[in-house]
N, C-alpha and C. Protein backbone atom coordinates (compact mmCIF):
# COMPACT_ATOMS: atom_id res chain seq x y z
N MET A 1 46.24 73.59 71.26
CA MET A 1 45.53 74.30 72.29
C MET A 1 46.42 75.45 72.79
N PRO A 2 45.96 76.70 72.78
CA PRO A 2 46.77 77.83 73.20
C PRO A 2 47.01 77.79 74.71
N PHE A 3 48.20 78.28 75.09
CA PHE A 3 48.57 78.36 76.50
C PHE A 3 48.02 79.65 77.05
N ASN A 4 47.18 79.57 78.07
CA ASN A 4 46.56 80.73 78.68
C ASN A 4 46.80 80.66 80.18
N PRO A 5 47.93 81.23 80.65
CA PRO A 5 48.26 81.09 82.07
C PRO A 5 47.33 81.91 82.95
N ASN A 6 46.99 81.33 84.10
CA ASN A 6 46.21 82.09 85.07
C ASN A 6 47.16 82.78 86.03
N ARG A 7 46.63 83.55 86.94
CA ARG A 7 47.47 84.33 87.86
C ARG A 7 48.37 83.42 88.70
N ARG A 8 47.83 82.29 89.18
CA ARG A 8 48.61 81.37 90.02
C ARG A 8 49.80 80.81 89.24
N THR A 9 49.64 80.44 87.99
CA THR A 9 50.71 79.88 87.16
C THR A 9 51.80 80.93 86.95
N VAL A 10 51.41 82.16 86.70
CA VAL A 10 52.37 83.24 86.49
C VAL A 10 53.18 83.47 87.77
N LEU A 11 52.53 83.54 88.92
CA LEU A 11 53.23 83.77 90.17
C LEU A 11 54.17 82.62 90.51
N LEU A 12 53.74 81.38 90.33
CA LEU A 12 54.60 80.22 90.61
C LEU A 12 55.80 80.19 89.67
N SER A 13 55.59 80.54 88.41
CA SER A 13 56.69 80.58 87.43
C SER A 13 57.71 81.64 87.82
N GLY A 14 57.21 82.79 88.24
CA GLY A 14 58.10 83.87 88.67
C GLY A 14 58.90 83.48 89.90
N ALA A 15 58.25 82.82 90.86
CA ALA A 15 58.94 82.38 92.08
C ALA A 15 60.00 81.34 91.74
N ALA A 16 59.70 80.44 90.83
CA ALA A 16 60.68 79.42 90.42
C ALA A 16 61.87 80.07 89.75
N ALA A 17 61.61 81.05 88.90
CA ALA A 17 62.71 81.74 88.21
C ALA A 17 63.59 82.48 89.21
N LEU A 18 62.99 83.12 90.19
CA LEU A 18 63.77 83.84 91.21
C LEU A 18 64.62 82.88 92.04
N SER A 19 64.07 81.70 92.35
CA SER A 19 64.86 80.76 93.15
C SER A 19 66.07 80.26 92.36
N VAL A 20 65.92 80.10 91.05
CA VAL A 20 67.06 79.69 90.22
C VAL A 20 68.11 80.78 90.22
N VAL A 21 67.71 82.04 90.07
CA VAL A 21 68.65 83.15 90.07
C VAL A 21 69.33 83.27 91.42
N ALA A 22 68.57 83.11 92.50
CA ALA A 22 69.12 83.26 93.85
C ALA A 22 70.12 82.16 94.19
N THR A 23 69.95 80.96 93.63
CA THR A 23 70.86 79.86 93.96
C THR A 23 71.97 79.68 92.95
N THR A 24 71.96 80.44 91.88
CA THR A 24 73.03 80.36 90.90
C THR A 24 74.28 81.00 91.47
N LYS A 25 75.39 80.33 91.37
CA LYS A 25 76.65 80.86 91.89
C LYS A 25 77.11 82.02 91.01
N PRO A 26 77.39 83.18 91.60
CA PRO A 26 77.83 84.31 90.78
C PRO A 26 79.22 84.03 90.20
N SER A 27 79.46 84.58 89.02
CA SER A 27 80.78 84.39 88.41
C SER A 27 81.80 85.25 89.15
N LEU A 28 83.03 84.78 89.18
CA LEU A 28 84.08 85.52 89.85
C LEU A 28 84.52 86.68 88.96
N ALA A 29 84.48 87.84 89.51
CA ALA A 29 84.90 89.02 88.75
C ALA A 29 86.41 89.15 88.82
N SER A 30 86.98 89.64 87.76
CA SER A 30 88.42 89.86 87.77
C SER A 30 88.72 91.13 88.57
N THR A 31 89.94 91.22 89.02
CA THR A 31 90.37 92.35 89.84
C THR A 31 91.48 93.09 89.12
N ALA A 32 91.48 94.40 89.26
CA ALA A 32 92.56 95.23 88.71
C ALA A 32 93.54 95.56 89.84
N HIS A 33 94.82 95.38 89.55
CA HIS A 33 95.88 95.68 90.50
C HIS A 33 96.76 96.77 89.90
N GLU A 34 97.56 97.41 90.73
CA GLU A 34 98.45 98.46 90.25
C GLU A 34 99.88 98.21 90.72
N VAL A 35 100.81 98.35 89.78
CA VAL A 35 102.24 98.34 90.09
C VAL A 35 102.78 99.68 89.61
N GLN A 36 103.42 100.40 90.51
CA GLN A 36 103.97 101.72 90.16
C GLN A 36 105.42 101.59 89.71
N MET A 37 105.77 102.38 88.71
CA MET A 37 107.15 102.46 88.23
C MET A 37 107.73 103.76 88.78
N LEU A 38 108.73 103.63 89.67
CA LEU A 38 109.19 104.77 90.46
C LEU A 38 110.70 104.96 90.40
N ASN A 39 111.12 106.21 90.63
CA ASN A 39 112.54 106.51 90.75
C ASN A 39 113.08 106.09 92.11
N LYS A 40 112.23 106.15 93.15
CA LYS A 40 112.67 105.69 94.47
C LYS A 40 111.50 105.04 95.19
N HIS A 41 111.85 104.07 96.02
CA HIS A 41 110.86 103.30 96.77
C HIS A 41 110.14 104.23 97.75
N PRO A 42 108.81 104.12 97.87
CA PRO A 42 108.07 105.03 98.75
C PRO A 42 108.34 104.84 100.24
N GLU A 43 108.87 103.66 100.63
CA GLU A 43 109.12 103.40 102.05
C GLU A 43 110.60 103.36 102.39
N ASP A 44 111.47 103.30 101.39
CA ASP A 44 112.91 103.23 101.63
C ASP A 44 113.61 104.05 100.54
N SER A 45 113.93 105.29 100.85
CA SER A 45 114.50 106.21 99.85
C SER A 45 115.87 105.77 99.34
N LYS A 46 116.49 104.80 100.00
CA LYS A 46 117.78 104.28 99.50
C LYS A 46 117.61 103.40 98.28
N LEU A 47 116.41 102.84 98.12
CA LEU A 47 116.13 101.97 96.96
C LEU A 47 115.69 102.82 95.78
N ARG A 48 116.42 102.74 94.70
CA ARG A 48 116.15 103.55 93.50
C ARG A 48 115.75 102.67 92.33
N GLN A 49 115.01 103.26 91.39
CA GLN A 49 114.56 102.58 90.17
C GLN A 49 113.85 101.28 90.54
N VAL A 50 112.59 101.40 90.96
CA VAL A 50 111.87 100.24 91.49
C VAL A 50 110.47 100.13 90.91
N PHE A 51 109.98 98.90 90.92
CA PHE A 51 108.56 98.62 90.74
C PHE A 51 107.99 98.47 92.16
N TYR A 52 106.80 99.05 92.38
CA TYR A 52 106.20 98.96 93.71
C TYR A 52 104.74 98.56 93.58
N PRO A 53 104.36 97.39 94.08
CA PRO A 53 105.20 96.40 94.72
C PRO A 53 106.04 95.63 93.70
N ARG A 54 107.10 95.03 94.17
CA ARG A 54 108.01 94.29 93.29
C ARG A 54 107.46 92.91 92.97
N ILE A 55 106.73 92.31 93.91
CA ILE A 55 106.07 91.02 93.70
C ILE A 55 104.59 91.22 93.94
N ILE A 56 103.78 90.69 93.02
CA ILE A 56 102.34 90.79 93.19
C ILE A 56 101.73 89.43 92.86
N VAL A 57 100.77 89.00 93.68
CA VAL A 57 100.09 87.73 93.50
C VAL A 57 98.67 88.02 93.06
N VAL A 58 98.26 87.41 91.94
CA VAL A 58 96.94 87.67 91.38
C VAL A 58 96.25 86.34 91.05
N GLU A 59 94.99 86.44 90.71
CA GLU A 59 94.19 85.29 90.28
C GLU A 59 94.08 85.31 88.74
N PRO A 60 93.84 84.15 88.13
CA PRO A 60 93.65 84.14 86.68
C PRO A 60 92.54 85.10 86.26
N GLY A 61 92.79 85.86 85.21
CA GLY A 61 91.82 86.83 84.71
C GLY A 61 92.02 88.23 85.27
N ASP A 62 92.86 88.35 86.29
CA ASP A 62 93.12 89.68 86.86
C ASP A 62 94.00 90.50 85.93
N THR A 63 93.91 91.81 86.09
CA THR A 63 94.68 92.75 85.28
C THR A 63 95.64 93.51 86.19
N VAL A 64 96.84 93.73 85.68
CA VAL A 64 97.81 94.56 86.39
C VAL A 64 98.06 95.80 85.54
N ASN A 65 97.88 96.95 86.14
CA ASN A 65 98.17 98.23 85.49
C ASN A 65 99.55 98.67 85.95
N PHE A 66 100.49 98.72 85.04
CA PHE A 66 101.83 99.22 85.33
C PHE A 66 101.78 100.72 85.08
N VAL A 67 101.89 101.50 86.14
CA VAL A 67 101.67 102.94 86.07
C VAL A 67 103.01 103.68 86.12
N SER A 68 103.24 104.50 85.12
CA SER A 68 104.48 105.28 85.02
C SER A 68 104.35 106.54 85.87
N VAL A 69 104.55 106.37 87.18
CA VAL A 69 104.47 107.50 88.10
C VAL A 69 105.60 108.47 87.80
N ASP A 70 106.80 107.95 87.65
CA ASP A 70 107.97 108.76 87.29
C ASP A 70 108.35 108.43 85.85
N LYS A 71 108.88 109.41 85.14
CA LYS A 71 109.22 109.23 83.73
C LYS A 71 110.43 108.31 83.54
N SER A 72 110.57 107.84 82.31
CA SER A 72 111.71 107.05 81.85
C SER A 72 111.67 105.58 82.27
N HIS A 73 110.48 105.07 82.61
CA HIS A 73 110.34 103.67 82.97
C HIS A 73 109.34 102.99 82.06
N ASN A 74 109.46 101.65 81.94
CA ASN A 74 108.47 100.86 81.24
C ASN A 74 108.39 99.48 81.88
N SER A 75 107.43 98.69 81.44
CA SER A 75 107.30 97.31 81.89
C SER A 75 107.35 96.41 80.66
N VAL A 76 108.30 95.48 80.69
CA VAL A 76 108.52 94.56 79.57
C VAL A 76 108.70 93.17 80.16
N SER A 77 108.02 92.19 79.58
CA SER A 77 108.22 90.81 80.04
C SER A 77 109.64 90.37 79.72
N VAL A 78 110.17 89.47 80.54
CA VAL A 78 111.53 88.97 80.38
C VAL A 78 111.49 87.65 79.62
N ASP A 79 112.30 87.55 78.56
CA ASP A 79 112.39 86.31 77.79
C ASP A 79 112.70 85.14 78.71
N GLY A 80 111.95 84.06 78.58
CA GLY A 80 112.18 82.86 79.37
C GLY A 80 111.53 82.86 80.73
N MET A 81 110.86 83.96 81.08
CA MET A 81 110.26 84.05 82.41
C MET A 81 108.75 84.17 82.35
N LEU A 82 108.15 83.48 81.36
CA LEU A 82 106.70 83.45 81.22
C LEU A 82 106.25 82.00 81.10
N PRO A 83 105.01 81.70 81.51
CA PRO A 83 104.49 80.36 81.26
C PRO A 83 104.44 80.07 79.75
N ALA A 84 104.40 78.81 79.40
CA ALA A 84 104.34 78.40 77.99
C ALA A 84 103.10 78.98 77.32
N ASP A 85 103.27 79.35 76.06
CA ASP A 85 102.16 79.83 75.22
C ASP A 85 101.52 81.12 75.72
N VAL A 86 102.29 81.95 76.39
CA VAL A 86 101.79 83.24 76.85
C VAL A 86 102.48 84.33 76.04
N GLU A 87 101.71 85.32 75.60
CA GLU A 87 102.28 86.42 74.82
C GLU A 87 103.12 87.34 75.69
N GLU A 88 104.23 87.79 75.14
CA GLU A 88 105.07 88.78 75.81
C GLU A 88 104.37 90.12 75.77
N TRP A 89 104.80 91.04 76.64
CA TRP A 89 104.30 92.41 76.57
C TRP A 89 105.48 93.37 76.60
N LYS A 90 105.26 94.54 76.03
CA LYS A 90 106.30 95.56 76.01
C LYS A 90 105.63 96.93 76.04
N GLY A 91 105.75 97.56 77.19
CA GLY A 91 105.19 98.89 77.34
C GLY A 91 106.19 99.93 76.86
N GLY A 92 105.68 101.04 76.41
CA GLY A 92 106.53 102.15 75.98
C GLY A 92 107.12 102.88 77.17
N VAL A 93 108.28 103.49 76.97
CA VAL A 93 108.93 104.25 78.03
C VAL A 93 108.03 105.44 78.40
N SER A 94 107.86 105.64 79.69
CA SER A 94 107.00 106.69 80.26
C SER A 94 105.52 106.50 79.92
N LYS A 95 105.13 105.26 79.60
CA LYS A 95 103.74 104.95 79.26
C LYS A 95 103.21 103.89 80.21
N ASP A 96 101.94 104.05 80.60
CA ASP A 96 101.26 103.01 81.38
C ASP A 96 100.95 101.85 80.44
N ILE A 97 100.89 100.66 81.01
CA ILE A 97 100.47 99.49 80.24
C ILE A 97 99.63 98.61 81.15
N GLU A 98 98.58 98.04 80.58
CA GLU A 98 97.67 97.16 81.31
C GLU A 98 97.83 95.76 80.73
N VAL A 99 98.08 94.79 81.60
CA VAL A 99 98.28 93.41 81.16
C VAL A 99 97.31 92.51 81.94
N THR A 100 96.59 91.65 81.21
CA THR A 100 95.70 90.69 81.83
C THR A 100 96.41 89.34 81.89
N PHE A 101 96.36 88.72 83.05
CA PHE A 101 97.06 87.46 83.30
C PHE A 101 96.04 86.33 83.43
N ASP A 102 95.97 85.49 82.41
CA ASP A 102 94.97 84.42 82.39
C ASP A 102 95.53 83.06 82.81
N LYS A 103 96.80 82.83 82.62
CA LYS A 103 97.37 81.51 82.86
C LYS A 103 98.21 81.50 84.14
N PRO A 104 97.97 80.53 85.04
CA PRO A 104 98.77 80.44 86.25
C PRO A 104 100.26 80.26 85.93
N GLY A 105 101.09 80.87 86.78
CA GLY A 105 102.52 80.75 86.60
C GLY A 105 103.25 81.98 87.10
N PHE A 106 104.54 82.01 86.78
CA PHE A 106 105.43 83.08 87.20
C PHE A 106 105.79 83.93 85.99
N TYR A 107 105.60 85.25 86.10
CA TYR A 107 105.83 86.19 85.01
C TYR A 107 106.87 87.22 85.45
N GLY A 108 108.08 87.10 84.92
CA GLY A 108 109.12 88.07 85.22
C GLY A 108 109.03 89.26 84.28
N TYR A 109 109.29 90.43 84.81
CA TYR A 109 109.27 91.64 83.98
C TYR A 109 110.37 92.59 84.44
N GLN A 110 110.65 93.58 83.60
CA GLN A 110 111.73 94.52 83.90
C GLN A 110 111.44 95.86 83.25
N CYS A 111 112.21 96.85 83.65
CA CYS A 111 112.23 98.16 83.00
C CYS A 111 113.42 98.13 82.06
N THR A 112 113.20 98.32 80.78
CA THR A 112 114.29 98.22 79.80
C THR A 112 115.45 99.16 80.13
N PRO A 113 115.22 100.46 80.37
CA PRO A 113 116.36 101.33 80.65
C PRO A 113 117.07 101.05 81.98
N HIS A 114 116.38 100.39 82.92
CA HIS A 114 116.94 100.25 84.27
C HIS A 114 117.05 98.80 84.75
N SER A 115 116.94 97.84 83.87
CA SER A 115 116.98 96.44 84.33
C SER A 115 118.32 96.07 84.95
N THR A 116 119.42 96.55 84.38
CA THR A 116 120.72 96.21 84.96
C THR A 116 120.97 96.94 86.28
N LEU A 117 120.11 97.91 86.60
CA LEU A 117 120.18 98.58 87.90
C LEU A 117 119.28 97.86 88.92
N GLY A 118 118.66 96.76 88.48
CA GLY A 118 117.84 95.96 89.38
C GLY A 118 116.37 96.29 89.36
N MET A 119 115.89 97.04 88.36
CA MET A 119 114.47 97.36 88.28
C MET A 119 113.75 96.22 87.58
N VAL A 120 113.37 95.22 88.40
CA VAL A 120 112.71 94.01 87.92
C VAL A 120 111.57 93.68 88.87
N GLY A 121 110.66 92.84 88.41
CA GLY A 121 109.54 92.46 89.25
C GLY A 121 108.93 91.15 88.82
N LEU A 122 107.99 90.67 89.61
CA LEU A 122 107.38 89.36 89.38
C LEU A 122 105.88 89.42 89.63
N VAL A 123 105.12 88.87 88.68
CA VAL A 123 103.70 88.64 88.86
C VAL A 123 103.53 87.13 89.02
N ILE A 124 102.84 86.72 90.07
CA ILE A 124 102.55 85.31 90.30
C ILE A 124 101.05 85.14 90.13
N VAL A 125 100.67 84.28 89.18
CA VAL A 125 99.25 84.00 88.96
C VAL A 125 98.96 82.64 89.59
N LYS A 126 98.11 82.64 90.61
CA LYS A 126 97.78 81.43 91.34
C LYS A 126 96.90 80.52 90.49
N GLY A 127 96.90 79.24 90.84
CA GLY A 127 96.02 78.29 90.18
C GLY A 127 96.75 77.02 89.77
N GLU A 128 95.98 76.08 89.25
CA GLU A 128 96.53 74.80 88.82
C GLU A 128 97.57 75.01 87.72
N GLY A 129 98.74 74.44 87.90
CA GLY A 129 99.82 74.59 86.93
C GLY A 129 100.74 75.77 87.23
N MET A 130 100.50 76.44 88.35
CA MET A 130 101.28 77.63 88.71
C MET A 130 102.78 77.34 88.74
N MET A 131 103.17 76.17 89.23
CA MET A 131 104.58 75.86 89.42
C MET A 131 105.27 75.38 88.14
N ASP A 132 104.53 75.21 87.05
CA ASP A 132 105.08 74.62 85.83
C ASP A 132 106.28 75.36 85.26
N ASN A 133 106.33 76.68 85.37
CA ASN A 133 107.45 77.43 84.77
C ASN A 133 108.41 78.02 85.80
N LEU A 134 108.27 77.64 87.06
CA LEU A 134 109.11 78.22 88.10
C LEU A 134 110.60 77.97 87.86
N GLU A 135 110.98 76.72 87.62
CA GLU A 135 112.40 76.42 87.42
C GLU A 135 112.96 77.12 86.19
N ASP A 136 112.18 77.18 85.11
CA ASP A 136 112.65 77.88 83.90
C ASP A 136 112.86 79.37 84.19
N ALA A 137 111.90 79.97 84.91
CA ALA A 137 112.02 81.40 85.23
C ALA A 137 113.23 81.65 86.11
N GLN A 138 113.47 80.78 87.07
CA GLN A 138 114.60 80.95 87.98
C GLN A 138 115.95 80.75 87.28
N SER A 139 115.96 80.00 86.20
CA SER A 139 117.23 79.69 85.53
C SER A 139 117.65 80.74 84.49
N VAL A 140 116.82 81.74 84.25
CA VAL A 140 117.17 82.78 83.27
C VAL A 140 118.37 83.57 83.80
N ARG A 141 119.36 83.72 82.96
CA ARG A 141 120.60 84.42 83.34
C ARG A 141 120.32 85.92 83.44
N GLN A 142 120.75 86.52 84.53
CA GLN A 142 120.54 87.94 84.77
C GLN A 142 121.88 88.66 84.81
N ARG A 143 121.83 89.97 84.51
CA ARG A 143 123.08 90.76 84.50
C ARG A 143 122.97 91.94 85.45
N GLY A 144 124.12 92.43 85.85
CA GLY A 144 124.18 93.62 86.69
C GLY A 144 123.47 93.41 88.02
N LYS A 145 122.87 94.49 88.50
CA LYS A 145 122.17 94.44 89.78
C LYS A 145 120.88 93.62 89.69
N ALA A 146 120.44 93.33 88.47
CA ALA A 146 119.25 92.49 88.31
C ALA A 146 119.48 91.10 88.89
N LYS A 147 120.71 90.62 88.80
CA LYS A 147 121.03 89.29 89.33
C LYS A 147 120.73 89.24 90.83
N LYS A 148 121.20 90.22 91.58
CA LYS A 148 120.96 90.26 93.03
C LYS A 148 119.47 90.48 93.32
N ALA A 149 118.83 91.34 92.53
CA ALA A 149 117.40 91.61 92.73
C ALA A 149 116.58 90.33 92.55
N TRP A 150 116.91 89.55 91.52
CA TRP A 150 116.18 88.30 91.31
C TRP A 150 116.47 87.29 92.42
N GLU A 151 117.68 87.24 92.91
CA GLU A 151 117.98 86.35 94.04
C GLU A 151 117.10 86.71 95.23
N GLU A 152 116.93 88.00 95.50
CA GLU A 152 116.08 88.46 96.60
C GLU A 152 114.61 88.10 96.34
N ILE A 153 114.17 88.29 95.10
CA ILE A 153 112.78 87.97 94.75
C ILE A 153 112.51 86.48 94.96
N TRP A 154 113.40 85.61 94.45
CA TRP A 154 113.17 84.17 94.58
C TRP A 154 113.22 83.75 96.05
N GLU A 155 114.04 84.38 96.85
CA GLU A 155 114.09 84.09 98.27
C GLU A 155 112.76 84.49 98.93
N GLU A 156 112.24 85.62 98.54
CA GLU A 156 110.96 86.07 99.08
C GLU A 156 109.83 85.13 98.66
N VAL A 157 109.88 84.65 97.41
CA VAL A 157 108.87 83.72 96.92
C VAL A 157 108.88 82.44 97.76
N GLU A 158 110.06 81.95 98.11
CA GLU A 158 110.15 80.76 98.97
C GLU A 158 109.42 80.96 100.27
N GLY A 159 109.48 82.16 100.82
CA GLY A 159 108.80 82.45 102.07
C GLY A 159 107.30 82.67 101.92
N MET A 160 106.80 82.66 100.70
CA MET A 160 105.39 82.89 100.42
C MET A 160 104.62 81.61 100.15
N GLN A 161 105.21 80.44 100.38
CA GLN A 161 104.58 79.18 100.01
C GLN A 161 103.18 79.03 100.58
N GLU A 162 102.98 79.44 101.83
CA GLU A 162 101.65 79.31 102.44
C GLU A 162 100.62 80.17 101.71
N GLU A 163 100.99 81.40 101.39
CA GLU A 163 100.08 82.30 100.67
C GLU A 163 99.80 81.78 99.26
N LEU A 164 100.79 81.21 98.62
CA LEU A 164 100.63 80.75 97.24
C LEU A 164 99.80 79.48 97.13
N THR A 165 99.79 78.68 98.16
CA THR A 165 99.03 77.42 98.10
C THR A 165 97.66 77.54 98.72
N ALA A 166 97.34 78.70 99.28
CA ALA A 166 96.01 78.90 99.92
C ALA A 166 94.94 79.12 98.87
């Protein structure tokens, strides 16, 4: 027997479909963030060769654009400072690079030409398992001014516990 809907059936079907769409939870969209690679800090001219911001907190699926505002900088992941099974990244000198962060955890990065001058930074991806690589990341041996910069970063991270667990 062929289906021959009347006007009432069509209207009720449309209303039912709209109610399903209206009550469906929208998917979370990813967010794009920006980290600038600079010769001097925009708020403190005494600080040279910096990522701004130096620490950024993101959600899984978010993207960070490392923008080469000043020449001669890049963003490269630091060996031993990534969650397990995450691909390293290596941006070209004076080139922007976009990195998507899918797995919760701590991601250390540096500028290859200026890492020993303390040009380092941290991306923290919130979520379940975020703390899994913290001790490994903190135990990576650093050289030059990077050592002091990382000590400052880890101290700042300790003060962010409320923000990280929210």
